[in-house]
CSV table of C-alpha atoms in Angstrom, one decimal:
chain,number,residue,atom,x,y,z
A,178,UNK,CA,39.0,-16.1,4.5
A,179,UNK,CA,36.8,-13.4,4.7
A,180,UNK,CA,33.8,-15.3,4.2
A,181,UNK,CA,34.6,-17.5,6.9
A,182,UNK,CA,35.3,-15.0,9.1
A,183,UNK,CA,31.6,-13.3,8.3
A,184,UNK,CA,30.2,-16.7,8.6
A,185,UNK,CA,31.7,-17.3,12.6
A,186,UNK,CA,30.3,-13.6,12.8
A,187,UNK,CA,26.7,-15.3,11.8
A,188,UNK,CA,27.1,-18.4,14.0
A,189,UNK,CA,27.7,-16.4,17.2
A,190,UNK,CA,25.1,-13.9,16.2
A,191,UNK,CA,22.2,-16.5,15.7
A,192,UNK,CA,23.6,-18.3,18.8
A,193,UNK,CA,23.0,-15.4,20.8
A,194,UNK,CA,19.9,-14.3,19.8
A,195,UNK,CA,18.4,-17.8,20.5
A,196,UNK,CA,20.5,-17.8,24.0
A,197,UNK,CA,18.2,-14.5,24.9
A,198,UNK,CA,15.0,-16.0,23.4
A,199,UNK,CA,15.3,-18.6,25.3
A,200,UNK,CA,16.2,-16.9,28.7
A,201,UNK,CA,13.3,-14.5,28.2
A,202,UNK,CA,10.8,-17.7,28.2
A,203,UNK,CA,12.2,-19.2,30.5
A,204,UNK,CA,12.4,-16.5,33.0
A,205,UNK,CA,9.0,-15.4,32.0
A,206,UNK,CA,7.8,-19.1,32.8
A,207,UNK,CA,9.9,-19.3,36.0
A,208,UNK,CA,8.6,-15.7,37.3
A,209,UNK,CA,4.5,-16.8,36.6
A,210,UNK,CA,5.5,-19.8,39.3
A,211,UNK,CA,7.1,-17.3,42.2
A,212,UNK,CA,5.5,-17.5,45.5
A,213,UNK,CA,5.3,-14.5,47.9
A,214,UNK,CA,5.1,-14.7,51.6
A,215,UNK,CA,3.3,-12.1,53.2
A,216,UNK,CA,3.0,-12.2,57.5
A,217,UNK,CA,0.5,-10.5,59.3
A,218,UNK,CA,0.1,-10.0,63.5
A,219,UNK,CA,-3.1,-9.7,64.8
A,220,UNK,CA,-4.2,-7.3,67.5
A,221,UNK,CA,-7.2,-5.2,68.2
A,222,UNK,CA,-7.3,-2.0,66.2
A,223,UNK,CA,-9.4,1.2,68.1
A,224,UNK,CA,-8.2,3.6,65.1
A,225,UNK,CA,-10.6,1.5,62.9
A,226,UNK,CA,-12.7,-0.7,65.4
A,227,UNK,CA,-13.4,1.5,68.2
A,228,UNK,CA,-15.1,-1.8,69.8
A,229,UNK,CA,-12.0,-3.3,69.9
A,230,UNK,CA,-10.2,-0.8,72.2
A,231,UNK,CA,-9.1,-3.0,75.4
A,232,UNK,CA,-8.8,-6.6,73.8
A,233,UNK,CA,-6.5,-8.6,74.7
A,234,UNK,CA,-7.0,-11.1,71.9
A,235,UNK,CA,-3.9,-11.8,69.0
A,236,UNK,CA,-3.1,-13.9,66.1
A,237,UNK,CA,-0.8,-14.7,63.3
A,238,UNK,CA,-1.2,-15.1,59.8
A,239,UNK,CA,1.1,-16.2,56.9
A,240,UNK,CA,-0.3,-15.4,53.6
A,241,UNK,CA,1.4,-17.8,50.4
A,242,UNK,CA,0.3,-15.8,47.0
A,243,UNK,CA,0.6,-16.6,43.5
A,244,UNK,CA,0.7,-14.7,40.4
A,245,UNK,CA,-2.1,-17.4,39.3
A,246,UNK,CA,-4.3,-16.3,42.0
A,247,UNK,CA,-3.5,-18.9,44.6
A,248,UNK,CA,-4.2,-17.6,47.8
A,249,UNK,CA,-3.8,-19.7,51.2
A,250,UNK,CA,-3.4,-18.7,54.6
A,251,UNK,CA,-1.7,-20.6,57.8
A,252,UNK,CA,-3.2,-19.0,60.7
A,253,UNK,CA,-3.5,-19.1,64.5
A,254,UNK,CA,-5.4,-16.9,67.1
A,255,UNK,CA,-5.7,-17.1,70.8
A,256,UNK,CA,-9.4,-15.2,72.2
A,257,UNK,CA,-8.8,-14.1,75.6
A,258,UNK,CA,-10.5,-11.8,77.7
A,259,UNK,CA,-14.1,-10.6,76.9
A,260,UNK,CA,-14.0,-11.4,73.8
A,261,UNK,CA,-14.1,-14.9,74.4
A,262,UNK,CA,-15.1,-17.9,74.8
A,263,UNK,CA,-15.1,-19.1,71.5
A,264,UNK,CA,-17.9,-21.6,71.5
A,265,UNK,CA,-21.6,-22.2,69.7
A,266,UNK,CA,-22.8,-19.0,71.2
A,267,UNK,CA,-20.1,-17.0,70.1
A,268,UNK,CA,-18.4,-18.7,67.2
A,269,UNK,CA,-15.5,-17.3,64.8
A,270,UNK,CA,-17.8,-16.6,62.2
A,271,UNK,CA,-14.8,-15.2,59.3
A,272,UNK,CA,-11.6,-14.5,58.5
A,273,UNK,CA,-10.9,-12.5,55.2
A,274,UNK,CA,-8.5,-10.5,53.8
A,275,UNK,CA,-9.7,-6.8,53.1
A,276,UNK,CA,-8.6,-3.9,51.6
A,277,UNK,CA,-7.4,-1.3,53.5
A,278,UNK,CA,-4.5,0.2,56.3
A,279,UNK,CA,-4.8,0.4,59.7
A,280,UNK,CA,-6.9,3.1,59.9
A,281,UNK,CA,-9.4,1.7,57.3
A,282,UNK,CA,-12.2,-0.6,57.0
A,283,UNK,CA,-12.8,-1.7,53.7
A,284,UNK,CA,-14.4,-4.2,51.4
A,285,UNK,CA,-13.8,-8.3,51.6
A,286,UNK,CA,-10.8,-9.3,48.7
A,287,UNK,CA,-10.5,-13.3,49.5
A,288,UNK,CA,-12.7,-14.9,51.9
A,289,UNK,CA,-10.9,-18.3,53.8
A,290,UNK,CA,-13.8,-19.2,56.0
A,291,UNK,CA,-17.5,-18.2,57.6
A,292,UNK,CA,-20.7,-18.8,58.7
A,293,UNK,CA,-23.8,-17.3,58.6
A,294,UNK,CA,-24.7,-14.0,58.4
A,295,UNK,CA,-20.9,-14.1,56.5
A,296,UNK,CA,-21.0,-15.8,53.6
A,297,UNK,CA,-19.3,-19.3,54.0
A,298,UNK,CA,-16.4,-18.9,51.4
A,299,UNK,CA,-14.7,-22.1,52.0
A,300,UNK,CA,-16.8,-23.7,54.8
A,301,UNK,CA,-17.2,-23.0,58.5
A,302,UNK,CA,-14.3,-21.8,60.3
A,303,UNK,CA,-12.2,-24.1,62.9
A,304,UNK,CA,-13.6,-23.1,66.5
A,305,UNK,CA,-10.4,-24.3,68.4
A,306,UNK,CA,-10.1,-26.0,71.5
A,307,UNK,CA,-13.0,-24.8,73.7
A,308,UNK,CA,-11.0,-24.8,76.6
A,309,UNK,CA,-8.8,-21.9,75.8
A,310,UNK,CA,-10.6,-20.7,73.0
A,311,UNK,CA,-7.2,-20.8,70.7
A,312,UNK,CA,-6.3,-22.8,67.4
A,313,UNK,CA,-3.3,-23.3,66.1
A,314,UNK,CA,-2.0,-23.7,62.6
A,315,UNK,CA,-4.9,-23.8,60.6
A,316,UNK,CA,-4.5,-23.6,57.1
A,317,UNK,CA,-7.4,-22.4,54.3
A,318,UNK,CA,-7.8,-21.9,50.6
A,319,UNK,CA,-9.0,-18.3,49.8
A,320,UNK,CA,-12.0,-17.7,47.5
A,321,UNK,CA,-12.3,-14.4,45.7
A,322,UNK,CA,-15.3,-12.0,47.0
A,323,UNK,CA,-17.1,-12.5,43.6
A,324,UNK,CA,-20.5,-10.8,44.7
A,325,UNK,CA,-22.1,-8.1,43.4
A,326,UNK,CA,-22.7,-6.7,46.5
A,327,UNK,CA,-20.4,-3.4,48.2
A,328,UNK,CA,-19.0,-6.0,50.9
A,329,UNK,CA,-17.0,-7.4,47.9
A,330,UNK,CA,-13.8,-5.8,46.4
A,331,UNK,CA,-14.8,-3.7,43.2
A,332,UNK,CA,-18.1,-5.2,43.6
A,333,UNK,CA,-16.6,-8.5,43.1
A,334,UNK,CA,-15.6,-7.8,39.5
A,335,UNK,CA,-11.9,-8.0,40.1
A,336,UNK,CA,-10.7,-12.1,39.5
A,337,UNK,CA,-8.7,-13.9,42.0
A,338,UNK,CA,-5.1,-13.0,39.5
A,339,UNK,CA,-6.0,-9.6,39.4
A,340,UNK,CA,-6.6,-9.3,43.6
A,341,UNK,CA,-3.2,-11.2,43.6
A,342,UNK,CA,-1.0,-9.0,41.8
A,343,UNK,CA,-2.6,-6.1,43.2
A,344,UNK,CA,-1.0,-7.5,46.5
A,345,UNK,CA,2.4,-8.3,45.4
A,346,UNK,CA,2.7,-5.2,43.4
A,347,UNK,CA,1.9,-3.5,46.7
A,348,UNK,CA,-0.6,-1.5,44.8
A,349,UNK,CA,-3.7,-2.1,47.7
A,350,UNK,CA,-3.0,-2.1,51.0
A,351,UNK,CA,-4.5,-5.1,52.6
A,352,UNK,CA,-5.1,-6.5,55.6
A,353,UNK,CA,-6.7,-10.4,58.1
A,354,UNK,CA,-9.3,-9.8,60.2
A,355,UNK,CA,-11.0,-12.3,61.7
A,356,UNK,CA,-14.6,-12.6,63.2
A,357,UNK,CA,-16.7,-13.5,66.1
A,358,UNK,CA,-20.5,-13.3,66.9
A,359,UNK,CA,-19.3,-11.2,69.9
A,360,UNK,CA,-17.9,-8.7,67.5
A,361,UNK,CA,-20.4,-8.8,65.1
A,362,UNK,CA,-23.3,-7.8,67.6
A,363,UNK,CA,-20.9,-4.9,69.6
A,364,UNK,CA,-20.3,-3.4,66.0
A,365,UNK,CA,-24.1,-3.2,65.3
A,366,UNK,CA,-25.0,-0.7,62.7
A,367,UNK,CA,-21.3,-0.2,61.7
A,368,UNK,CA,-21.1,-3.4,60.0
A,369,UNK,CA,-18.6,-6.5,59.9
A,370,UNK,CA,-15.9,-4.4,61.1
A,371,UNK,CA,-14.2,-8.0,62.7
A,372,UNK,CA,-12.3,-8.1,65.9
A,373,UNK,CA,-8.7,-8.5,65.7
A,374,UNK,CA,-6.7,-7.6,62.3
A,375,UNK,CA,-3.6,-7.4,61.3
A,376,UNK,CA,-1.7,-5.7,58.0
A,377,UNK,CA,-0.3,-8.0,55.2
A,378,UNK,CA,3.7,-7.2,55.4
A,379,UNK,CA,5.3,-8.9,52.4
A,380,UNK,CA,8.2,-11.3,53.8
A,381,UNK,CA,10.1,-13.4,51.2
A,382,UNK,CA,9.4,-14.5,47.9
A,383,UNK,CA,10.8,-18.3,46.7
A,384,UNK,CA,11.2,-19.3,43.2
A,385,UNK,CA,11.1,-22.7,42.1
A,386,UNK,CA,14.2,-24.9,40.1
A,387,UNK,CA,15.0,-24.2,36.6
A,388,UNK,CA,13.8,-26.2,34.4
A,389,UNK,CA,17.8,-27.1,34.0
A,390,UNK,CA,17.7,-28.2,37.2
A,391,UNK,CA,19.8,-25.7,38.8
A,392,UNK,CA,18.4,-24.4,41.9
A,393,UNK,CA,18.0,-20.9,42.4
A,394,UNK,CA,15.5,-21.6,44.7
A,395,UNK,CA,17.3,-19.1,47.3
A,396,UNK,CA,14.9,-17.5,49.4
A,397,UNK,CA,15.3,-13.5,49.0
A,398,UNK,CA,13.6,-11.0,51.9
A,399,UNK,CA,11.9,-7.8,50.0
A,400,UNK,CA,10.4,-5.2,52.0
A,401,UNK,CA,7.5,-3.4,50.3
A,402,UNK,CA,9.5,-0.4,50.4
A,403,UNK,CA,12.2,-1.6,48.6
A,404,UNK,CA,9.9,-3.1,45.9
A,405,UNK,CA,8.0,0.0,45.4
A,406,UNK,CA,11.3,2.3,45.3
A,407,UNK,CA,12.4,-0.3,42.5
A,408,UNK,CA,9.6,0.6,40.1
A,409,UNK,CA,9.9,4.0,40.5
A,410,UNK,CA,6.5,4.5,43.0
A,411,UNK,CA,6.0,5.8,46.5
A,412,UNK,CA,5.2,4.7,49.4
Protein backbone atom coordinates (compact mmCIF):
# COMPACT_ATOMS: atom_id res chain seq x y z
CA UNK A 1 0.00 0.00 0.00
CA UNK A 2 2.60 2.21 0.80
CA UNK A 3 4.59 1.64 -2.07
CA UNK A 4 1.92 2.36 -4.30
CA UNK A 5 1.10 5.32 -2.65
CA UNK A 6 5.04 6.52 -3.04
CA UNK A 7 4.90 5.34 -6.59
CA UNK A 8 1.48 7.85 -7.53
CA UNK A 9 3.72 10.40 -5.47
CA UNK A 10 6.58 9.68 -8.38
CA UNK A 11 4.15 9.66 -11.34
CA UNK A 12 2.74 13.11 -10.48
CA UNK A 13 6.12 14.33 -9.64
CA UNK A 14 7.89 13.35 -13.00
CA UNK A 15 4.61 14.56 -14.75
CA UNK A 16 5.10 17.82 -13.46
CA UNK A 17 8.36 18.46 -13.93
CA UNK A 18 8.09 17.60 -17.62
CA UNK A 19 4.72 19.81 -17.70
CA UNK A 20 7.19 22.93 -16.63
CA UNK A 21 10.02 21.78 -18.99
CA UNK A 22 7.95 21.89 -21.53
CA UNK A 23 6.16 25.18 -20.89
CA UNK A 24 9.46 26.90 -20.36
CA UNK A 25 10.50 25.84 -24.18
CA UNK A 26 7.66 26.54 -25.36
CA UNK A 27 7.14 29.94 -24.02
CA UNK A 28 10.75 30.60 -24.62
CA UNK A 29 10.07 29.64 -28.43
CA UNK A 30 6.79 31.54 -28.52
CA UNK A 31 8.42 34.82 -26.85
CA UNK A 32 11.68 34.80 -29.66
CA UNK A 33 8.56 35.11 -32.31
CA UNK A 34 6.64 38.32 -30.51
CA UNK A 35 6.30 41.27 -32.66
CA UNK A 36 6.25 44.87 -31.24
CA UNK A 37 4.55 47.82 -32.71
CA UNK A 38 6.01 50.97 -32.13
CA UNK A 39 4.12 54.46 -33.79
CA UNK A 40 5.84 57.49 -34.43
CA UNK A 41 4.27 61.19 -35.63
CA UNK A 42 6.33 63.31 -37.56
CA UNK A 43 6.64 67.03 -37.18
CA UNK A 44 9.38 69.53 -37.35
CA UNK A 45 11.60 69.68 -34.26
CA UNK A 46 13.37 73.37 -33.51
CA UNK A 47 14.72 71.93 -30.06
CA UNK A 48 17.02 69.71 -32.24
CA UNK A 49 16.73 71.09 -35.87
CA UNK A 50 16.61 74.69 -35.45
CA UNK A 51 16.15 74.74 -39.47
CA UNK A 52 13.04 73.19 -39.05
CA UNK A 53 11.31 75.86 -36.83
CA UNK A 54 8.11 76.97 -39.03
CA UNK A 55 7.48 73.72 -41.18
CA UNK A 56 4.53 72.72 -41.83
CA UNK A 57 5.44 69.26 -43.07
CA UNK A 58 4.14 65.76 -41.06
CA UNK A 59 4.24 62.15 -41.23
CA UNK A 60 3.47 58.83 -39.75
CA UNK A 61 5.43 55.91 -39.05
CA UNK A 62 4.58 52.36 -37.76
CA UNK A 63 7.61 50.49 -36.78
CA UNK A 64 7.04 46.19 -36.69
CA UNK A 65 10.24 44.88 -34.55
CA UNK A 66 11.53 41.49 -33.88
CA UNK A 67 13.59 39.96 -31.31
CA UNK A 68 15.40 38.47 -34.49
CA UNK A 69 16.19 41.81 -35.73
CA UNK A 70 13.50 42.31 -38.19
CA UNK A 71 12.84 45.73 -38.60
CA UNK A 72 10.15 47.21 -41.16
CA UNK A 73 8.52 50.42 -41.39
CA UNK A 74 4.96 51.53 -42.98
CA UNK A 75 5.20 55.13 -43.48
CA UNK A 76 3.58 58.12 -44.99
CA UNK A 77 4.58 61.95 -45.18
CA UNK A 78 2.98 64.93 -46.70
CA UNK A 79 5.90 68.03 -47.63
CA UNK A 80 4.03 71.19 -47.58
CA UNK A 81 5.20 74.59 -47.44
CA UNK A 82 8.87 75.56 -48.15
CA UNK A 83 10.02 72.55 -47.66
CA UNK A 84 8.60 71.21 -50.68
CA UNK A 85 8.28 70.23 -53.69
CA UNK A 86 9.46 66.91 -53.49
CA UNK A 87 10.88 66.42 -56.95
CA UNK A 88 14.54 65.65 -58.80
CA UNK A 89 15.83 68.86 -57.40
CA UNK A 90 14.84 68.29 -54.03
CA UNK A 91 14.35 64.65 -53.50
CA UNK A 92 13.61 62.64 -50.08
CA UNK A 93 17.06 61.57 -49.92
CA UNK A 94 16.56 59.18 -46.24
CA UNK A 95 14.60 58.00 -43.76
CA UNK A 96 16.35 56.25 -40.70
CA UNK A 97 15.75 55.50 -37.31
CA UNK A 98 18.33 57.27 -34.91
CA UNK A 99 19.18 57.20 -31.58
CA UNK A 100 18.12 59.78 -29.53
CA UNK A 101 14.87 62.06 -27.77
CA UNK A 102 13.50 65.01 -28.89
CA UNK A 103 16.06 67.13 -27.94
CA UNK A 104 18.90 64.97 -29.52
CA UNK A 105 20.52 64.28 -32.73
CA UNK A 106 22.21 61.19 -32.76
CA UNK A 107 23.85 58.47 -34.82
CA UNK A 108 21.85 56.29 -37.76
CA UNK A 109 20.47 52.65 -35.98
CA UNK A 110 18.54 51.14 -39.20
CA UNK A 111 18.61 52.78 -42.35
CA UNK A 112 15.06 52.00 -44.77
CA UNK A 113 16.06 54.08 -47.68
CA UNK A 114 18.56 56.86 -49.44
CA UNK A 115 20.36 58.30 -51.97
CA UNK A 116 23.38 59.92 -52.43
CA UNK A 117 25.32 61.73 -50.23
CA UNK A 118 23.20 59.15 -47.72
CA UNK A 119 24.07 55.96 -48.04
CA UNK A 120 21.42 53.89 -50.04
CA UNK A 121 20.50 51.27 -47.31
CA UNK A 122 17.75 49.55 -49.11
CA UNK A 123 17.49 51.51 -52.38
CA UNK A 124 16.24 54.96 -53.31
CA UNK A 125 13.47 56.32 -51.41
CA UNK A 126 9.68 56.57 -53.01
CA UNK A 127 9.35 60.43 -54.09
CA UNK A 128 5.49 60.43 -54.03
CA UNK A 129 3.10 61.99 -56.21
CA UNK A 130 4.75 65.16 -57.60
CA UNK A 131 1.75 66.91 -57.47
CA UNK A 132 1.31 67.24 -53.81
CA UNK A 133 4.54 66.08 -52.88
CA UNK A 134 2.91 63.31 -50.37
CA UNK A 135 3.13 59.35 -50.31
CA UNK A 136 1.22 57.15 -48.71
CA UNK A 137 1.71 53.81 -47.15
CA UNK A 138 5.01 52.94 -48.11
CA UNK A 139 6.51 50.06 -46.57
CA UNK A 140 10.64 49.27 -46.20
CA UNK A 141 12.94 46.67 -44.78
CA UNK A 142 15.52 48.23 -42.37
CA UNK A 143 19.20 47.58 -42.76
CA UNK A 144 21.44 47.94 -39.73
CA UNK A 145 24.06 51.03 -39.88
CA UNK A 146 27.02 48.57 -40.05
CA UNK A 147 29.75 51.30 -40.98
CA UNK A 148 32.56 52.09 -39.23
CA UNK A 149 32.01 55.49 -39.56
CA UNK A 150 30.46 57.99 -36.29
CA UNK A 151 27.12 58.41 -38.48
CA UNK A 152 26.53 54.74 -37.51
CA UNK A 153 25.21 53.49 -34.09
CA UNK A 154 28.35 52.35 -31.89
CA UNK A 155 30.27 52.73 -34.98
CA UNK A 156 28.20 50.15 -36.59
CA UNK A 157 29.40 47.30 -34.23
CA UNK A 158 26.12 46.68 -32.71
CA UNK A 159 24.04 43.75 -35.07
CA UNK A 160 20.64 44.23 -36.19
CA UNK A 161 19.28 41.75 -32.71
CA UNK A 162 21.13 43.75 -30.58
CA UNK A 163 19.62 47.41 -32.04
CA UNK A 164 16.29 45.53 -31.69
CA UNK A 165 16.11 44.61 -28.23
CA UNK A 166 17.69 47.73 -27.27
CA UNK A 167 14.39 49.14 -28.63
CA UNK A 168 11.85 46.96 -27.06
CA UNK A 169 13.66 46.84 -23.81
CA UNK A 170 13.24 50.67 -23.98
CA UNK A 171 16.91 50.88 -23.15
CA UNK A 172 17.72 53.69 -26.26
CA UNK A 173 15.62 56.19 -26.95
CA UNK A 174 15.01 56.30 -30.65
CA UNK A 175 13.48 58.17 -33.03
CA UNK A 176 12.23 58.49 -37.71
CA UNK A 177 13.49 61.21 -39.40
CA UNK A 178 13.28 61.61 -42.75
CA UNK A 179 15.30 63.60 -45.34
CA UNK A 180 15.31 65.98 -48.18
CA UNK A 181 17.99 67.82 -50.32
CA UNK A 182 16.32 70.98 -49.05
CA UNK A 183 17.16 70.01 -45.50
CA UNK A 184 20.33 68.65 -46.13
CA UNK A 185 21.74 72.02 -47.70
CA UNK A 186 19.84 74.52 -44.83
CA UNK A 187 21.65 72.25 -42.19
CA UNK A 188 25.04 72.84 -43.83
CA UNK A 189 27.97 72.32 -41.48
CA UNK A 190 25.63 70.81 -38.83
CA UNK A 191 25.22 67.61 -40.57
CA UNK A 192 22.28 65.25 -41.64
CA UNK A 193 20.18 66.63 -39.01
CA UNK A 194 16.78 65.57 -41.40
CA UNK A 195 13.67 67.53 -41.59
CA UNK A 196 10.71 66.22 -39.87
CA UNK A 197 11.13 63.33 -36.99
CA UNK A 198 9.17 61.83 -34.79
CA UNK A 199 9.87 59.60 -31.40
CA UNK A 200 9.30 55.72 -31.54
CA UNK A 201 6.25 55.20 -28.88
CA UNK A 202 5.90 51.46 -28.28
CA UNK A 203 2.06 50.57 -29.14
CA UNK A 204 1.14 46.87 -28.88
CA UNK A 205 2.97 43.77 -29.05
CA UNK A 206 1.14 40.42 -30.77
CA UNK A 207 2.23 36.96 -30.19
CA UNK A 208 1.71 34.37 -32.58
CA UNK A 209 -0.57 30.74 -31.98
CA UNK A 210 0.75 28.03 -29.80
CA UNK A 211 2.12 25.53 -31.34
CA UNK A 212 -1.18 23.69 -29.72
CA UNK A 213 -3.03 25.64 -31.74
CA UNK A 214 -4.66 27.79 -29.18
CA UNK A 215 -4.65 31.27 -29.90
CA UNK A 216 -3.39 33.61 -27.52
CA UNK A 217 -2.76 35.75 -30.24
CA UNK A 218 -4.65 38.72 -28.24
CA UNK A 219 -3.28 41.90 -28.96
CA UNK A 220 -2.01 43.63 -25.50
CA UNK A 221 -1.23 47.65 -25.38
CA UNK A 222 2.14 48.32 -23.19
CA UNK A 223 3.25 51.78 -22.58
CA UNK A 224 7.05 52.13 -22.17
CA UNK A 225 6.38 53.20 -18.78
CA UNK A 226 4.72 50.42 -17.68
CA UNK A 227 7.38 48.11 -19.23
CA UNK A 228 10.18 49.84 -17.66
CA UNK A 229 8.36 50.10 -14.11
CA UNK A 230 8.00 46.10 -14.59
CA UNK A 231 11.69 45.46 -14.55
CA UNK A 232 12.42 47.51 -11.92
CA UNK A 233 14.09 50.74 -14.15
CA UNK A 234 13.20 54.29 -14.52
CA UNK A 235 12.05 56.24 -16.81
Amino acid sequence: MKSTATMNIFIKTATLIAFLATSGVNANTSRSEVTYYFDSMLAADPAAVPTSAGSESTGTGTVTVKNDGTVMMDIRWEIRGEDGPINEDNAVVGIHIHTGDEYTNGPIVFGFCGQDPLPSFGGTCQQGWSYDSAQIATKYAGKICDMNVKDCYNYGQTSAKEAAQLLIDGREDMYVNIHTTKSLAANGKAGALGLIRGQLRLKEESSPADSDGDDWSHMTSTSREMKSSLRGGSV
